[in-house]
Tab-separated table of C-alpha atoms in Angstrom:
chain	number	residue	atom	x	y	z
A	1494	GLU	CA	0.000	0.000	0.000
A	1495	ARG	CA	2.861	2.385	0.794
A	1496	LEU	CA	4.452	1.686	-2.590
A	1497	LYS	CA	1.109	2.284	-4.334
A	1498	GLU	CA	0.711	5.694	-2.641
A	1499	PHE	CA	4.340	6.597	-3.357
A	1500	PHE	CA	3.894	5.796	-7.048
A	1501	LYS	CA	0.702	7.868	-7.272
A	1502	ALA	CA	2.316	10.842	-5.511
A	1503	TYR	CA	5.476	10.942	-7.647
A	1504	PHE	CA	4.393	9.567	-11.010
A	1505	LYS	CA	0.687	10.547	-11.092
A	1506	ASP	CA	-0.978	8.738	-14.030
A	1507	ARG	CA	2.176	7.703	-15.886
A	1508	LYS	CA	2.210	4.095	-17.061
A	1509	ILE	CA	4.843	1.561	-16.091
A	1510	PHE	CA	6.138	-1.251	-18.324
A	1511	VAL	CA	8.416	-4.096	-17.224
A	1512	VAL	CA	10.251	-6.068	-19.925
A	1513	SER	CA	12.020	-9.348	-19.187
A	1514	ASN	CA	12.803	-12.696	-20.721
A	1515	ARG	CA	11.088	-14.660	-17.945
A	1516	GLU	CA	7.371	-14.218	-17.287
A	1517	PRO	CA	5.917	-13.854	-13.758
A	1518	TYR	CA	3.202	-16.491	-14.316
A	1519	ILE	CA	3.431	-19.629	-16.467
A	1520	HIS	CA	0.354	-21.568	-17.611
A	1521	LYS	CA	0.857	-25.322	-17.920
A	1522	LYS	CA	-1.226	-28.320	-18.902
A	1523	ILE	CA	-1.712	-30.436	-15.775
A	1524	LYS	CA	-3.451	-33.693	-16.743
A	1525	ASN	CA	-6.569	-32.472	-18.605
A	1526	GLU	CA	-6.664	-29.018	-17.050
A	1527	VAL	CA	-4.747	-25.757	-17.389
A	1528	GLY	CA	-2.965	-24.604	-14.247
A	1529	TRP	CA	-0.464	-21.856	-13.459
A	1530	VAL	CA	2.796	-21.584	-11.534
A	1531	VAL	CA	5.133	-18.790	-10.456
A	1532	PRO	CA	8.609	-19.574	-11.853
A	1533	PRO	CA	11.553	-19.895	-9.428
A	1534	SER	CA	13.202	-16.566	-10.202
A	1535	GLY	CA	14.847	-13.896	-8.072
A	1536	MET	CA	13.915	-11.348	-10.717
A	1537	VAL	CA	10.218	-12.275	-10.516
A	1538	THR	CA	10.336	-12.229	-6.694
A	1539	ALA	CA	11.764	-8.695	-6.787
A	1540	LEU	CA	9.569	-7.195	-9.525
A	1541	GLU	CA	6.180	-8.871	-9.100
A	1542	PRO	CA	5.170	-6.970	-5.914
A	1543	ILE	CA	5.988	-3.681	-7.680
A	1544	MET	CA	3.651	-4.516	-10.552
A	1545	GLU	CA	0.908	-5.631	-8.168
A	1546	ALA	CA	1.166	-2.297	-6.344
A	1547	CYS	CA	1.603	0.016	-9.342
A	1548	GLY	CA	-0.287	-1.770	-12.122
A	1549	GLY	CA	0.822	-1.443	-15.737
A	1550	MET	CA	2.069	-4.049	-18.189
A	1551	TRP	CA	4.734	-6.760	-18.094
A	1552	LEU	CA	6.098	-8.013	-21.437
A	1553	ALA	CA	7.860	-11.384	-21.385
A	1554	HIS	CA	8.509	-14.573	-23.326
A	1555	GLY	CA	5.580	-16.981	-23.076
A	1556	SER	CA	7.271	-20.270	-22.173
A	1557	GLY	CA	4.423	-22.386	-20.786
A	1558	ASP	CA	2.819	-25.117	-22.892
A	1559	ALA	CA	-0.635	-23.649	-22.131
A	1560	ASP	CA	0.351	-19.974	-22.385
A	1561	LYS	CA	-1.185	-19.538	-25.859
A	1562	GLN	CA	-4.480	-21.039	-24.704
A	1563	THR	CA	-4.930	-18.476	-21.940
A	1564	VAL	CA	-4.186	-15.149	-23.700
A	1565	ASP	CA	-6.566	-12.974	-25.708
A	1566	ALA	CA	-6.214	-11.957	-29.385
A	1567	GLN	CA	-3.512	-9.401	-28.432
A	1568	ASP	CA	-1.499	-12.082	-26.534
A	1569	LYS	CA	-2.469	-10.497	-23.199
A	1570	ILE	CA	-3.787	-11.852	-19.910
A	1571	GLU	CA	-4.619	-10.219	-16.582
A	1572	VAL	CA	-2.520	-11.441	-13.643
A	1573	PRO	CA	-2.227	-12.602	-10.882
A	1574	PRO	CA	-4.721	-15.234	-12.067
A	1575	ASP	CA	-6.626	-15.306	-8.761
A	1576	GLU	CA	-6.721	-11.503	-8.249
A	1577	PRO	CA	-5.739	-9.485	-11.362
A	1578	LYS	CA	-3.708	-6.320	-10.768
A	1579	TYR	CA	-1.824	-5.793	-14.051
A	1580	ILE	CA	-1.507	-7.065	-17.636
A	1581	LEU	CA	0.985	-9.679	-18.858
A	1582	LYS	CA	1.749	-9.559	-22.582
A	1583	ARG	CA	3.463	-12.659	-23.925
A	1584	ILE	CA	5.982	-12.710	-26.747
A	1585	TRP	CA	6.390	-15.962	-28.678
A	1586	LEU	CA	9.797	-17.356	-29.624
A	1587	THR	CA	10.579	-20.406	-31.768
A	1588	GLU	CA	12.900	-23.210	-30.649
A	1589	LYS	CA	15.535	-21.916	-33.074
A	1590	GLU	CA	15.267	-18.368	-31.708
A	1591	LEU	CA	15.549	-19.630	-28.121
A	1592	LYS	CA	18.584	-21.727	-28.985
A	1593	GLY	CA	20.503	-18.734	-30.356
A	1594	TYR	CA	19.294	-15.867	-28.169
A	1595	TYR	CA	18.720	-17.599	-24.825
A	1596	ILE	CA	20.711	-20.837	-24.626
A	1597	GLY	CA	23.488	-19.553	-26.894
A	1598	PHE	CA	24.363	-15.899	-26.407
A	1599	SER	CA	22.652	-15.204	-23.054
A	1600	ASN	CA	23.615	-18.383	-21.200
A	1601	GLU	CA	26.760	-19.649	-22.934
A	1602	ALA	CA	28.387	-16.256	-23.587
A	1603	LEU	CA	27.168	-13.500	-21.224
A	1604	TRP	CA	26.449	-15.698	-18.172
A	1605	PRO	CA	29.973	-17.157	-17.688
A	1606	LEU	CA	31.564	-13.898	-18.899
A	1607	CYS	CA	29.817	-11.751	-16.275
A	1608	HIS	CA	30.161	-14.272	-13.453
A	1609	MET	CA	33.904	-14.532	-14.119
A	1610	ALA	CA	33.383	-18.289	-13.830
A	1611	HIS	CA	36.073	-20.862	-14.637
A	1612	THR	CA	33.965	-21.857	-17.630
A	1613	ARG	CA	35.002	-20.313	-20.906
A	1614	PRO	CA	32.332	-18.152	-22.603
A	1615	ILE	CA	31.364	-19.358	-26.077
A	1616	PHE	CA	30.900	-16.598	-28.664
A	1617	ARG	CA	29.138	-17.671	-31.870
A	1618	LYS	CA	28.224	-15.235	-34.630
A	1619	GLN	CA	24.856	-16.924	-35.224
A	1620	ASP	CA	23.983	-16.617	-31.516
A	1621	TRP	CA	24.771	-12.891	-31.594
A	1622	VAL	CA	22.588	-12.441	-34.698
A	1623	ALA	CA	19.717	-14.245	-32.918
A	1624	TYR	CA	20.242	-12.172	-29.741
A	1625	ARG	CA	20.075	-8.926	-31.711
A	1626	LYS	CA	16.981	-10.114	-33.597
A	1627	ILE	CA	15.061	-11.095	-30.442
A	1628	ASN	CA	15.953	-7.829	-28.712
A	1629	GLY	CA	14.417	-6.175	-31.775
A	1630	LYS	CA	11.327	-8.374	-31.437
A	1631	PHE	CA	10.844	-7.280	-27.813
A	1632	ALA	CA	11.422	-3.642	-28.836
A	1633	GLN	CA	8.798	-3.815	-31.590
A	1634	SER	CA	6.210	-5.309	-29.223
A	1635	LEU	CA	6.913	-2.674	-26.569
A	1636	LEU	CA	6.800	0.223	-29.057
A	1637	GLU	CA	3.346	-0.941	-30.179
A	1638	GLU	CA	2.125	-0.763	-26.581
A	1639	ILE	CA	3.545	2.708	-25.856
A	1640	LYS	CA	2.649	4.409	-29.149
A	1641	ASP	CA	-0.203	6.373	-27.491
A	1642	VAL	CA	1.441	6.658	-24.051
A	1643	GLN	CA	3.134	9.901	-23.009
A	1644	ARG	CA	6.447	9.632	-21.088
A	1645	PRO	CA	6.179	5.914	-20.267
A	1646	ILE	CA	8.342	4.417	-17.514
A	1647	ILE	CA	10.119	1.305	-18.820
A	1648	LEU	CA	12.011	-1.113	-16.568
A	1649	VAL	CA	14.189	-3.463	-18.627
A	1650	GLN	CA	15.430	-6.549	-16.791
A	1651	ASP	CA	18.742	-8.320	-17.088
A	1652	TYR	CA	21.361	-9.443	-19.555
A	1653	HIS	CA	18.944	-11.026	-22.021
A	1654	LEU	CA	17.841	-7.578	-23.225
A	1655	ALA	CA	21.019	-5.447	-23.208
A	1656	LEU	CA	20.271	-3.902	-26.626
A	1657	LEU	CA	16.673	-2.951	-25.828
A	1658	PRO	CA	17.241	0.428	-24.064
A	1659	GLN	CA	18.971	1.992	-27.088
A	1660	MET	CA	16.334	0.608	-29.481
A	1661	ILE	CA	13.533	2.163	-27.433
A	1662	LYS	CA	15.341	5.452	-26.772
A	1663	LYS	CA	15.986	6.015	-30.481
A	1664	ALA	CA	12.299	5.545	-31.304
A	1665	ARG	CA	10.918	7.217	-28.162
A	1666	PRO	CA	13.297	9.786	-26.627
A	1667	ASP	CA	10.553	10.804	-24.151
A	1668	ALA	CA	10.487	7.340	-22.527
A	1669	GLU	CA	12.264	7.088	-19.165
A	1670	ILE	CA	14.178	3.822	-19.162
A	1671	GLY	CA	15.727	1.906	-16.305
A	1672	LEU	CA	17.894	-1.178	-16.889
A	1673	PHE	CA	18.688	-3.490	-13.992
A	1674	TRP	CA	21.511	-6.000	-14.469
A	1675	HIS	CA	20.691	-8.907	-12.137
A	1676	ILE	CA	24.138	-10.551	-12.369
A	1677	PRO	CA	27.680	-9.245	-11.676
A	1678	TRP	CA	29.588	-6.946	-14.021
A	1679	PRO	CA	33.172	-8.160	-14.572
A	1680	ASN	CA	36.321	-6.074	-14.725
A	1681	THR	CA	37.177	-4.355	-18.002
A	1682	GLU	CA	39.883	-6.862	-18.995
A	1683	MET	CA	37.449	-9.740	-18.626
A	1684	PHE	CA	34.677	-8.040	-20.584
A	1685	SER	CA	37.065	-7.054	-23.387
A	1686	ILE	CA	37.113	-10.645	-24.715
A	1687	CYS	CA	33.498	-10.252	-25.919
A	1688	PRO	CA	33.568	-9.572	-29.691
A	1689	TRP	CA	30.369	-7.450	-29.525
A	1690	ARG	CA	31.223	-5.503	-26.372
A	1691	LYS	CA	30.732	-2.063	-27.961
A	1692	GLU	CA	27.255	-2.924	-29.274
A	1693	ILE	CA	26.247	-4.267	-25.849
A	1694	LEU	CA	27.532	-1.195	-23.999
A	1695	GLU	CA	25.889	1.213	-26.457
A	1696	GLY	CA	22.633	-0.719	-26.130
A	1697	MET	CA	22.737	-0.427	-22.338
A	1698	LEU	CA	23.616	3.278	-22.447
A	1699	GLY	CA	20.226	3.962	-24.036
A	1700	ALA	CA	18.853	3.673	-20.474
A	1701	ASP	CA	18.557	6.717	-18.206
A	1702	ILE	CA	19.467	4.673	-15.128
A	1703	ILE	CA	21.521	1.478	-15.135
A	1704	GLY	CA	21.340	-0.467	-11.885
A	1705	PHE	CA	23.619	-3.141	-10.435
A	1706	HIS	CA	23.595	-5.005	-7.123
A	1707	THR	CA	26.780	-3.457	-5.707
A	1708	GLN	CA	28.953	-0.366	-6.022
A	1709	GLN	CA	31.841	-2.554	-7.222
A	1710	PHE	CA	29.813	-3.690	-10.231
A	1711	CYS	CA	29.015	-0.009	-10.957
A	1712	ASN	CA	32.732	0.808	-10.789
A	1713	ASN	CA	33.571	-2.081	-13.130
A	1714	PHE	CA	30.922	-0.948	-15.617
A	1715	LEU	CA	32.160	2.667	-15.627
A	1716	GLU	CA	35.735	1.517	-16.216
A	1717	THR	CA	34.590	-0.762	-19.048
A	1718	VAL	CA	32.671	2.059	-20.735
A	1719	GLY	CA	35.670	4.390	-20.320
A	1720	LYS	CA	37.910	1.907	-22.096
A	1721	GLU	CA	35.556	0.761	-24.869
A	1722	ILE	CA	33.247	3.688	-25.733
A	1723	GLU	CA	33.894	7.308	-26.652
A	1724	SER	CA	32.077	9.021	-23.795
A	1725	LEU	CA	32.308	11.557	-20.980
A	1726	THR	CA	32.293	10.157	-17.437
A	1727	ASP	CA	31.184	12.182	-14.398
A	1728	LEU	CA	32.661	10.387	-11.391
A	1729	GLU	CA	30.943	12.717	-8.926
A	1730	LYS	CA	27.426	11.897	-10.160
A	1731	PHE	CA	28.323	8.480	-11.597
A	1732	GLY	CA	27.019	9.471	-15.001
A	1733	VAL	CA	28.114	8.587	-18.540
A	1734	THR	CA	27.329	10.867	-21.477
A	1735	HIS	CA	27.378	9.170	-24.881
A	1736	ASP	CA	25.764	10.460	-28.101
A	1737	SER	CA	24.383	13.498	-26.190
A	1738	HIS	CA	22.528	11.237	-23.723
A	1739	THR	CA	23.446	10.759	-20.058
A	1740	SER	CA	23.004	7.479	-18.184
A	1741	TYR	CA	23.386	7.312	-14.402
A	1742	ILE	CA	24.975	4.183	-12.913
A	1743	LYS	CA	23.653	3.279	-9.446
A	1744	PRO	CA	23.769	0.357	-6.975
A	1745	PHE	CA	20.342	-1.033	-5.989
A	1746	PRO	CA	20.858	-4.152	-3.832
A	1747	VAL	CA	17.846	-6.461	-4.145
A	1748	SER	CA	16.753	-7.590	-0.679
A	1749	VAL	CA	15.918	-11.114	0.452
A	1750	ALA	CA	12.201	-11.982	0.365
A	1751	PHE	CA	11.466	-13.402	3.815
A	1752	THR	CA	8.116	-15.084	4.375
A	1753	SER	CA	6.527	-14.677	7.802
A	1754	ASN	CA	4.639	-17.935	8.216
A	1755	SER	CA	3.673	-18.430	11.837
A	1756	ASN	CA	1.739	-21.645	11.127
A	1757	LYS	CA	4.708	-23.973	11.100
A	1758	ALA	CA	3.937	-27.545	10.152
A	1759	GLU	CA	4.672	-30.110	12.835
A	1760	PHE	CA	7.651	-32.070	11.579
A	1761	SER	CA	10.361	-34.059	13.266
A	1762	ASP	CA	13.731	-34.187	11.540
A	1763	ALA	CA	15.129	-36.747	13.993
A	1764	PRO	CA	14.643	-39.847	11.739
A	1765	ILE	CA	16.415	-38.147	8.831
A	1766	LEU	CA	19.349	-37.056	11.005
A	1767	GLU	CA	19.623	-40.527	12.506
A	1768	LYS	CA	19.537	-42.162	9.062
A	1769	PHE	CA	22.497	-40.094	7.851
A	1770	LYS	CA	24.267	-40.233	11.249
A	1771	ILE	CA	24.222	-36.436	11.575
A	1772	LYS	CA	24.735	-35.032	15.056
A	1773	THR	CA	24.485	-31.274	14.945
A	1774	LYS	CA	22.778	-28.378	16.664
A	1775	PHE	CA	22.184	-26.437	13.417
A	1776	LEU	CA	21.232	-27.661	9.976
A	1777	GLY	CA	21.393	-25.502	6.836
A	1778	ILE	CA	19.399	-26.288	3.693
A	1779	GLY	CA	20.116	-24.763	0.269
A	1780	VAL	CA	17.740	-24.727	-2.686
A	1781	ASP	CA	19.493	-23.872	-5.950
A	1782	ARG	CA	19.590	-24.551	-9.659
A	1783	LEU	CA	22.221	-27.055	-10.748
A	1784	ASP	CA	24.535	-24.346	-12.065
A	1785	TYR	CA	28.298	-24.005	-11.815
A	1786	THR	CA	27.999	-20.466	-10.380
A	1787	LYS	CA	26.049	-21.660	-7.317
A	1788	GLY	CA	29.055	-23.175	-5.544
A	1789	ILE	CA	27.289	-26.493	-4.934
A	1790	LEU	CA	30.447	-28.623	-5.124
A	1791	GLU	CA	32.242	-26.195	-2.814
A	1792	ARG	CA	29.383	-26.370	-0.300
A	1793	PHE	CA	29.457	-30.169	-0.295
A	1794	LYS	CA	33.192	-29.967	0.437
A	1795	GLY	CA	32.504	-27.443	3.195
């Protein structure tokens, strides 16, 4: 409620648009019925409450096998399904497009590159072409939605859509664009191995505000821009001016979503501990994707 009042006070009747690869609600076929799930995503956990409070539209890739059955003729659906607060517009991608844009460039190139993981990034020309094409597809869909909207607020999410801010800014200079990068930003030497680094940086600099989790990532980004792009950097305000447009680089740490559930289920862990011969006062449980950046092997060793 506080966020809703804050938004009304500062932004009046301006419309907000979130753009991301992952959607906040996925419709799936469960036996003979259509059901829905919230995907396991830190990005969704962070952004969904904002959209519920402020309303607006969320544009994302429709990945569920029943997603097409549940949208209207404009590929839109009101969500949350049980109590609608905003509109979800789904964008459809083919298997070939997903392979190049998502599996290829996003996950096999940018993901290991930005995490500075001991897994070599793979840069393929065809993946880059697909990535650029799909960013254009998202841009076209968004521009259709904002064609009659004055000074829209656009929140672009993550490394899947690095080229989108510049595409939107060129077509709609009046749009206020924020880009949040949900993963680390590496040092300039690391990022310099990417063959399309200049295009990525110029795409990101179409945003008015570029957010990272920590100040160190902001510092790394500024140094990278200073090395790769002809621009003017203001270290006092943490701004970068490129092509007569200024982007401000800021840290916005995303907090942990704690759930306050007082109705704890009665459960004894004694049989499990006895089975594995564990004698301990404290027990920690981790729930993670099977991904080399999650430190799972290291935690087992620990």
